[in-house]
Coordinates of C-alpha atoms and ligand atoms in Angstrom, one line a residue:
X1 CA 15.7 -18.5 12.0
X2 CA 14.1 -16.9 8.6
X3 CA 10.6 -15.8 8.6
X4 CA 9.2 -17.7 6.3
X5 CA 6.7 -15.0 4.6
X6 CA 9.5 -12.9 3.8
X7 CA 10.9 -15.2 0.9
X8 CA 9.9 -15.1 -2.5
X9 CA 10.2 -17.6 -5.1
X10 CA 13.9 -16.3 -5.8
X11 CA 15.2 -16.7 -2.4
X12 CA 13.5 -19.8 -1.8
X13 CA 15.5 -21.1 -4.8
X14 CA 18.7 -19.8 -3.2
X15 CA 17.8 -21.2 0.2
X16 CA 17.3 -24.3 -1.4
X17 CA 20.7 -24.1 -3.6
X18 CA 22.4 -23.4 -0.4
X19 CA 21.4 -26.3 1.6
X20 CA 22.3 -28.7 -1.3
X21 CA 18.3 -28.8 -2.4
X22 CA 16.8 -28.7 -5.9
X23 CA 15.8 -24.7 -6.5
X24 CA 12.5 -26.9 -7.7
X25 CA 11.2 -27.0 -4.3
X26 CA 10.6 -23.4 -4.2
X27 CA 8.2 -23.9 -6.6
X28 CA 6.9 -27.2 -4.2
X29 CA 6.3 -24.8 -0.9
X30 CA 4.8 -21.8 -2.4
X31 CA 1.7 -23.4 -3.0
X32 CA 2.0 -25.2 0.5
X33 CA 2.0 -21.5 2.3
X34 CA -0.4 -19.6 0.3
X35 CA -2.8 -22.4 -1.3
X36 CA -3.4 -25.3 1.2
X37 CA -2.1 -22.2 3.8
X38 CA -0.2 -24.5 6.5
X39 CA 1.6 -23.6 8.8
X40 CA 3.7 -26.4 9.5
X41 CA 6.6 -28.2 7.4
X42 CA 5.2 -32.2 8.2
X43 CA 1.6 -31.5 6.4
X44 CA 3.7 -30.9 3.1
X45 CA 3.2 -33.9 2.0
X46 CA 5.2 -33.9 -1.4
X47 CA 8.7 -32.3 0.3
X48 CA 10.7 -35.9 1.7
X49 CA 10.1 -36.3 5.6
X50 CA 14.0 -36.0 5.7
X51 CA 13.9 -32.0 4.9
X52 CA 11.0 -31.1 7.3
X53 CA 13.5 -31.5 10.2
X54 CA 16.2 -29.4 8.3
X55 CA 13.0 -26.6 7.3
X56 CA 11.8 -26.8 10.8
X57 CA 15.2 -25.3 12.2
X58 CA 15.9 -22.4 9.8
X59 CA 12.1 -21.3 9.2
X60 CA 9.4 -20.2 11.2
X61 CA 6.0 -19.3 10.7
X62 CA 4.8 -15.9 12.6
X63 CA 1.2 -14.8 13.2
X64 CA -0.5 -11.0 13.5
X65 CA -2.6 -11.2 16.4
X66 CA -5.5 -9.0 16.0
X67 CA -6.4 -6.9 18.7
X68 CA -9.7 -5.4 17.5
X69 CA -11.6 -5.2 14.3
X70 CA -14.4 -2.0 13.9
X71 CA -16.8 -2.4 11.2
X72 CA -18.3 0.5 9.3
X73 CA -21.9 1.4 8.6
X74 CA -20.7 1.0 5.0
X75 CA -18.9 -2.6 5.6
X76 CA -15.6 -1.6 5.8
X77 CA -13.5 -3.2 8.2
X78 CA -10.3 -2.0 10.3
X79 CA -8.4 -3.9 11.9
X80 CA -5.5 -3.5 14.5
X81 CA -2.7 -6.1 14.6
X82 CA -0.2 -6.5 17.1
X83 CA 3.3 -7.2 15.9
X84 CA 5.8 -9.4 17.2
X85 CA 7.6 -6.6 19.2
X86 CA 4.3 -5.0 20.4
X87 CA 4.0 -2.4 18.1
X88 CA 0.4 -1.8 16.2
X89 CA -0.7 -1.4 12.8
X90 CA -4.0 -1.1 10.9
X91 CA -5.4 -2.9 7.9
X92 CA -8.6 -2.1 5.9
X93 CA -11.0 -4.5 4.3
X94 CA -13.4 -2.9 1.6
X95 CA -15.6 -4.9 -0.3
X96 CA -16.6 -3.6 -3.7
X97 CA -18.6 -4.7 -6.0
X98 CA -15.6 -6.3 -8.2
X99 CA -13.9 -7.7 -5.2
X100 CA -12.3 -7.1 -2.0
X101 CA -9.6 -5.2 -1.1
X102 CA -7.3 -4.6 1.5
X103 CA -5.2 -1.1 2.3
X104 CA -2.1 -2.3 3.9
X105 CA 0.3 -0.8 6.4
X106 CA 3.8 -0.6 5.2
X107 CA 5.3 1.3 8.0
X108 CA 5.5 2.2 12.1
X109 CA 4.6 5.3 12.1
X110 CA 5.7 7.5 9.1
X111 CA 8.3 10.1 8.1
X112 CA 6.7 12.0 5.7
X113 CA 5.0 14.3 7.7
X114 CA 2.1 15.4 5.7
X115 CA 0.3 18.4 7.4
X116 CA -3.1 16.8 6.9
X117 CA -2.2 13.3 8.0
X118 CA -3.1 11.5 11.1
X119 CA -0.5 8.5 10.1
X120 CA 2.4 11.1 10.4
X121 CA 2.0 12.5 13.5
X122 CA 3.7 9.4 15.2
X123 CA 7.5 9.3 14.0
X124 CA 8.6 6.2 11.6
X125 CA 9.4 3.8 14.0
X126 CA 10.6 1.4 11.9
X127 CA 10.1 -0.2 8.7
X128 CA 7.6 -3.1 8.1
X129 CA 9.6 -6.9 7.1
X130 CA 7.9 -8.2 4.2
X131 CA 6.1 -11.4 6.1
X132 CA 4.4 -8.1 8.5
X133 CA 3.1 -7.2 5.2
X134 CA 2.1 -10.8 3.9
X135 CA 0.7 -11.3 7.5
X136 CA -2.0 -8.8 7.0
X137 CA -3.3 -10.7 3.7
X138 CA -3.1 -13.7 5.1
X139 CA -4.8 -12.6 8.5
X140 CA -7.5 -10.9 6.8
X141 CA -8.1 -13.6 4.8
X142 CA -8.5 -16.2 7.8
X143 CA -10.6 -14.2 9.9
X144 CA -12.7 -13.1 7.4
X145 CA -13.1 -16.3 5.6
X146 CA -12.7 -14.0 2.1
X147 CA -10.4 -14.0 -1.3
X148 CA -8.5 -10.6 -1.2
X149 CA -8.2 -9.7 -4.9
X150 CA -7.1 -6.5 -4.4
X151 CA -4.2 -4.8 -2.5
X152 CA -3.3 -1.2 -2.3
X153 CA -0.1 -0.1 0.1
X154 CA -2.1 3.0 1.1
X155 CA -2.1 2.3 4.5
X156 CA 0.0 4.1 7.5
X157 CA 3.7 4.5 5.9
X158 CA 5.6 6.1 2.9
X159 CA 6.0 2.8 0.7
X160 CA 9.0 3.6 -1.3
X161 CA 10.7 4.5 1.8
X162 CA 11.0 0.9 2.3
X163 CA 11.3 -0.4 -1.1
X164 CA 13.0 -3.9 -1.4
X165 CA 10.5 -5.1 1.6
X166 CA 7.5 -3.9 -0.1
X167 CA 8.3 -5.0 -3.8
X168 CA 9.0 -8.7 -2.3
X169 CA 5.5 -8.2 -0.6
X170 CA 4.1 -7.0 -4.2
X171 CA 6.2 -9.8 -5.4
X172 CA 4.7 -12.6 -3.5
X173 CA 1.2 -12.2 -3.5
X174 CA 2.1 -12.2 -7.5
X175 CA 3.0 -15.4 -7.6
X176 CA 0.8 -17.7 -9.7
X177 CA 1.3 -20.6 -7.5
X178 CA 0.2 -18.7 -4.4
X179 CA -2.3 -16.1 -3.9
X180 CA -1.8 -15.1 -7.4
X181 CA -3.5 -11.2 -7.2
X182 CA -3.3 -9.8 -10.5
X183 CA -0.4 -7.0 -11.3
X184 CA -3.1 -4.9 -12.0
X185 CA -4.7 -5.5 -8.7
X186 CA -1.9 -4.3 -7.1
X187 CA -1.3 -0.3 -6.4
X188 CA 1.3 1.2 -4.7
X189 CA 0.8 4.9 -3.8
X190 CA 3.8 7.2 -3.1
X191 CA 3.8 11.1 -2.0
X192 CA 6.9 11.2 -4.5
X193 CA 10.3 9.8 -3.8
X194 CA 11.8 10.7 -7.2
X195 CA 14.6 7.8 -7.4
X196 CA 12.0 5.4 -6.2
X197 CA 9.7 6.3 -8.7
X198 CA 12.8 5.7 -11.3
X199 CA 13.5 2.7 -10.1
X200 CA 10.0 1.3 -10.0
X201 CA 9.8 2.3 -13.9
X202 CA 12.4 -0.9 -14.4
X203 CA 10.7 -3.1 -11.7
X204 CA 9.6 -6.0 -14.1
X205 CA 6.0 -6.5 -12.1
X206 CA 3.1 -4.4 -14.2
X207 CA 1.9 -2.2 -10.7
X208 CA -0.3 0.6 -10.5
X209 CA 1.7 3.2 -9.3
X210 CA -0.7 5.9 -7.4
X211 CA 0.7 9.5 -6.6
X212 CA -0.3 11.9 -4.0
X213 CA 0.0 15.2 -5.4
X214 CA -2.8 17.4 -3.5
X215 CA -1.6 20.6 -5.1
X216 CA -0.8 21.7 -8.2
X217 CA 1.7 24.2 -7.4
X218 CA 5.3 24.4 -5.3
X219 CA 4.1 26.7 -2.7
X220 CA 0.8 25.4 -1.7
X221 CA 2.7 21.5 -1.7
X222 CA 5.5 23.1 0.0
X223 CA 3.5 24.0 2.9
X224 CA 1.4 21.0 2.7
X225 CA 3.6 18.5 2.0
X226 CA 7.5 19.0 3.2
X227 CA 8.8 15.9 0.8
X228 CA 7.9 18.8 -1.8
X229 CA 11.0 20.4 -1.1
X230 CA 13.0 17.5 -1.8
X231 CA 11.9 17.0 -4.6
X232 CA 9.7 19.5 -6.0
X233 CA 6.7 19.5 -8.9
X234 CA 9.4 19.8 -11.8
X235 CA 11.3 16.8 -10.5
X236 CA 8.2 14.8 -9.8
X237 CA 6.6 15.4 -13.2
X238 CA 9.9 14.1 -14.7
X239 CA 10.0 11.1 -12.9
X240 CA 6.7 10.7 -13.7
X241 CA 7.5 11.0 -17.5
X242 CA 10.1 9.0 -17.7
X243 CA 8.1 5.9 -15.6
X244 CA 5.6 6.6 -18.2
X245 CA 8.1 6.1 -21.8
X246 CA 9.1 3.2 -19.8
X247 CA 6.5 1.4 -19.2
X248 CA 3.5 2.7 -21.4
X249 CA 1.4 2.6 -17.4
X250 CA -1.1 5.2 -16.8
X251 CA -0.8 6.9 -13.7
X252 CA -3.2 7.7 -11.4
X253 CA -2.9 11.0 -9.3
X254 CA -4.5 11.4 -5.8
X255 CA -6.1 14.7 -4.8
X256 CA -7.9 15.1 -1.5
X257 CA -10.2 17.9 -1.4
X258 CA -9.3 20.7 1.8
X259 CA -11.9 23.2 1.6
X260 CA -10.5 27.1 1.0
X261 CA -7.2 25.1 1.0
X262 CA -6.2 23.4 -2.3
X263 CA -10.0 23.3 -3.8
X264 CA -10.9 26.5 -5.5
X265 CA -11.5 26.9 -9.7
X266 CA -7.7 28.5 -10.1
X267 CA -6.3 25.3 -8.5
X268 CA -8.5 22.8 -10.6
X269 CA -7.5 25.0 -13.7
X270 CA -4.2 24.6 -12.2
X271 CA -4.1 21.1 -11.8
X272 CA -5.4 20.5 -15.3
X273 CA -3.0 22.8 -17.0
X274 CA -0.5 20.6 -15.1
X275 CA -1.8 17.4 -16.1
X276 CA -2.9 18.2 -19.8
X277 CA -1.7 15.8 -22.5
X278 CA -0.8 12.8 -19.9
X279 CA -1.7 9.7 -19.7
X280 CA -3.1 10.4 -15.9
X281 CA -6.1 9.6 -14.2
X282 CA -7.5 11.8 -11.3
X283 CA -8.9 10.6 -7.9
X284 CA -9.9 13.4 -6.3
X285 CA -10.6 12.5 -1.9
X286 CA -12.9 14.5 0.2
X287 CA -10.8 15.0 2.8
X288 CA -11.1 12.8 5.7
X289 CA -11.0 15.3 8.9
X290 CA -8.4 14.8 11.4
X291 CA -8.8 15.8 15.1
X292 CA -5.4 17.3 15.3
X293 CA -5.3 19.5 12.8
X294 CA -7.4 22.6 11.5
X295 CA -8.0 20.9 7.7
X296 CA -11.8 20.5 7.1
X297 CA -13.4 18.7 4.3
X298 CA -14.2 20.7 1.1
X299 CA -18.0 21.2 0.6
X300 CA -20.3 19.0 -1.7
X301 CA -20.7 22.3 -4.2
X302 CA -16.8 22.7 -4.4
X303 CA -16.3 19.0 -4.6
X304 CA -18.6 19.4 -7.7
X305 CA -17.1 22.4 -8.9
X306 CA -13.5 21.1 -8.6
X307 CA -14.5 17.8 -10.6
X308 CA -17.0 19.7 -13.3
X309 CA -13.7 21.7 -14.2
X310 CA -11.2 18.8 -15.0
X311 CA -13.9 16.8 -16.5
X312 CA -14.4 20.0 -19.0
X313 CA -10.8 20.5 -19.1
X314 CA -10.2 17.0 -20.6
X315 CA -9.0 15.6 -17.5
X316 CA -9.8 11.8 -17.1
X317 CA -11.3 12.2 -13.0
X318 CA -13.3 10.6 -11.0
X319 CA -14.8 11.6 -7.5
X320 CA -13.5 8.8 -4.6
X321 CA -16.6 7.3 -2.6
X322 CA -16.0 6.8 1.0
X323 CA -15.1 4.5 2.7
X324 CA -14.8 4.0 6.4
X325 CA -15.0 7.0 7.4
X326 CA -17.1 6.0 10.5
X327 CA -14.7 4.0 12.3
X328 CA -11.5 6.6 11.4
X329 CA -10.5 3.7 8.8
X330 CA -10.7 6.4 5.6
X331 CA -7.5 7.9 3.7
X332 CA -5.2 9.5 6.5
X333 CA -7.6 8.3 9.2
X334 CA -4.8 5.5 10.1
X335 CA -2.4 5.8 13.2
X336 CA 0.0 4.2 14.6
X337 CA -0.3 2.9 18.0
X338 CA 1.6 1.2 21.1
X339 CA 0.3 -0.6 23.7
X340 CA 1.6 2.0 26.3
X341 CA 0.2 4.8 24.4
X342 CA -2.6 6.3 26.0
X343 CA -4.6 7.8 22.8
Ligands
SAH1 N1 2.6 7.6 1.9 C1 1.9 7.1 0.8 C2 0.9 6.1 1.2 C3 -0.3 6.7 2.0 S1 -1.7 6.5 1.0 C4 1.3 8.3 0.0 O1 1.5 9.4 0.5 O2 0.8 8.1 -1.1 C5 -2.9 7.4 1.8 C6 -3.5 8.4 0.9 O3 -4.4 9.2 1.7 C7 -2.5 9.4 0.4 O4 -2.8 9.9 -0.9 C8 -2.6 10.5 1.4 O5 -2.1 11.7 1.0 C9 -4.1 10.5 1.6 N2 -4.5 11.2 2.9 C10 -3.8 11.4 4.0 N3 -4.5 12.0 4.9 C11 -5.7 12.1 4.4 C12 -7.0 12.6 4.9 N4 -7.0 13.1 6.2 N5 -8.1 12.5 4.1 C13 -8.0 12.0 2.9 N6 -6.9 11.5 2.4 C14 -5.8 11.6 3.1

């Protein structure tokens, strides 16, 4: 049995092809899952009665339950969903003024290992499917009674450590016929998987790609950051270059803001010298504090300081406002959790 929310439109078509179907009917049940949003084959009323039997067999329809849901002083909502094999995950619904959006979970756990990160300190347990992803959309969406116009895969996991499941995600809620969220509503945010990056300059969606930089040197991303010494600043800025001649996208960076740690004037005059004459945009993050670790937000003055000097440097930049922050649902606030674990 397939999981239903882990086809898109292509493998619908070969589904269909397979079985002796018109590919057309990939076209027919899209709108059925993601429209109408059914969750059985016999309310489709414009597929014959004699394929629902046939679709009954190979598909099936899975749910997220949701454990709890915290909402923030500021609206924000997190919620934890239990997966099909008893593992937990976190979405997070923020309602802005131009719609709402919802940070999604692309991973157990993560493998990245970011020193200031609460989503890394549980090991990648295992990838996300795609319908796990689709599930939290779809969820949210129900429960909430809202439109999600906007998704970023910022949530607990390294994205372009599972690619092809996350680009179907990106891929479905594309589709016109279903939910139909905007390319541009869409962001995916790496800490900077250099052949991923390449590869996602030829993927044929128009994406925001987001990257966490957080220092604008080797040594200082080395130690905060061990992907770094994979594939270091040189190797990043290339891939970056080359997504950009590709596809003409801007690129926007993300900074959080450590105080004494990566925030001082030489690394803003730093970071711009790094940045200067690209088509990048700067979000810089007060750093959301993390019980486990000694990181501690960067003060209001420094936050100001940091910003004033981009801004003067020519640096496109803008200052994040927080979200969440109550109910641990900001950037890097997200865990991973199991039923048995005791946290
Ligand atoms: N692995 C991807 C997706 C996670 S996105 C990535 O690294 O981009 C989550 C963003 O929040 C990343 O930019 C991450 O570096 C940042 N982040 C992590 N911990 C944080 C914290 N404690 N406070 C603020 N931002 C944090």
């Amino acid at each position: 049995m397939e999981h239903i929310y882990n086809f898109t439109e292509e493998k619908f078509k070969e589904y269909f092809t397979k079985i002796g179907e018109k590919p057309f009917r990939a076209k027919q049940i899209i709108p059925w899952l993601y429209r109408q949003k059914v969750t059985s084959f016999n309310e489709m009323t414009d597929i014959k009665k004699t394929l629902w039997p046939v679709l009954e067999k190979d598909f099936k329809f899975d749910e997220l339950e949701c454990i709890t849901k915290n909402v923030s002083s500021d609206g924000t909502v997190k919620f934890l969903f239990k997966l099909n094999d008893g593992n937990l995950i976190e979405s997070v619904l923020m309602t802005q003024d131009y719609g709402n959006s919802l940070c999604v979970t692309s991973e157990v756990g993560c493998n990245m290992a970011c020193a200031f990160c609460a989503s890394g300190l549980k090991k990648k347990v295992r990838n996300l499917e795609t319908y796990e992803m689709v599930l939290q959309v779809l969820t949210v969406e129900k429960l909430y009674n809202v439109k999600i116009s906007h998704v970023v895969v910022m949530g607990i996991g390294e994205p372009f450590d599972n690619y092809d499941n996350v680009l179907d995600f990106l891929t479905i809620l594309n589709h016109p016929l279903g939910l139909a969220i905007g390319q541009r509503h869409l962001t995916v945010s790496t800490c900077g998987l250099v052949p991923k990056i390449k590869e996602f300059a030829d993927f044929p969606l128009q994406i925001n790609l987001a990257i966490s930089l957080h220092a604008p040197n080797n040594k200082l991303r080395d130690s905060l950051m061990p992907i770094n010494k994979a594939y270091p600043i040189e190797e990043l800025f290339a891939a970056l270059n080359y997504y950009y001649e590709k596809t003409n996208r801007r690129i926007t960076i993300e900074y959080i803001l450590i105080k004494e740690v990566n925030d001082s004037e030489k690394e803003a005059y730093e970071l711009a010298n790094l940045l200067r004459g690209m088509n990048v945009y700067v979000n810089l993050i007060p750093y959301n504090e993390v019980l486990e670790n000694p990181f501690r937000r960067s003060t209001k003055e420094r936050q100001r300081k940091f910003y004033d000097i981009l801004k003067k440097q020519g640096i496109d930049v803008t200052l994040r406002k927080e979200q969440g922050s109550d109910i641990a649902a900001a950037c890097g606030q997200l865990r991973s959790k199991y039923l048995d674990d005791k946290r």
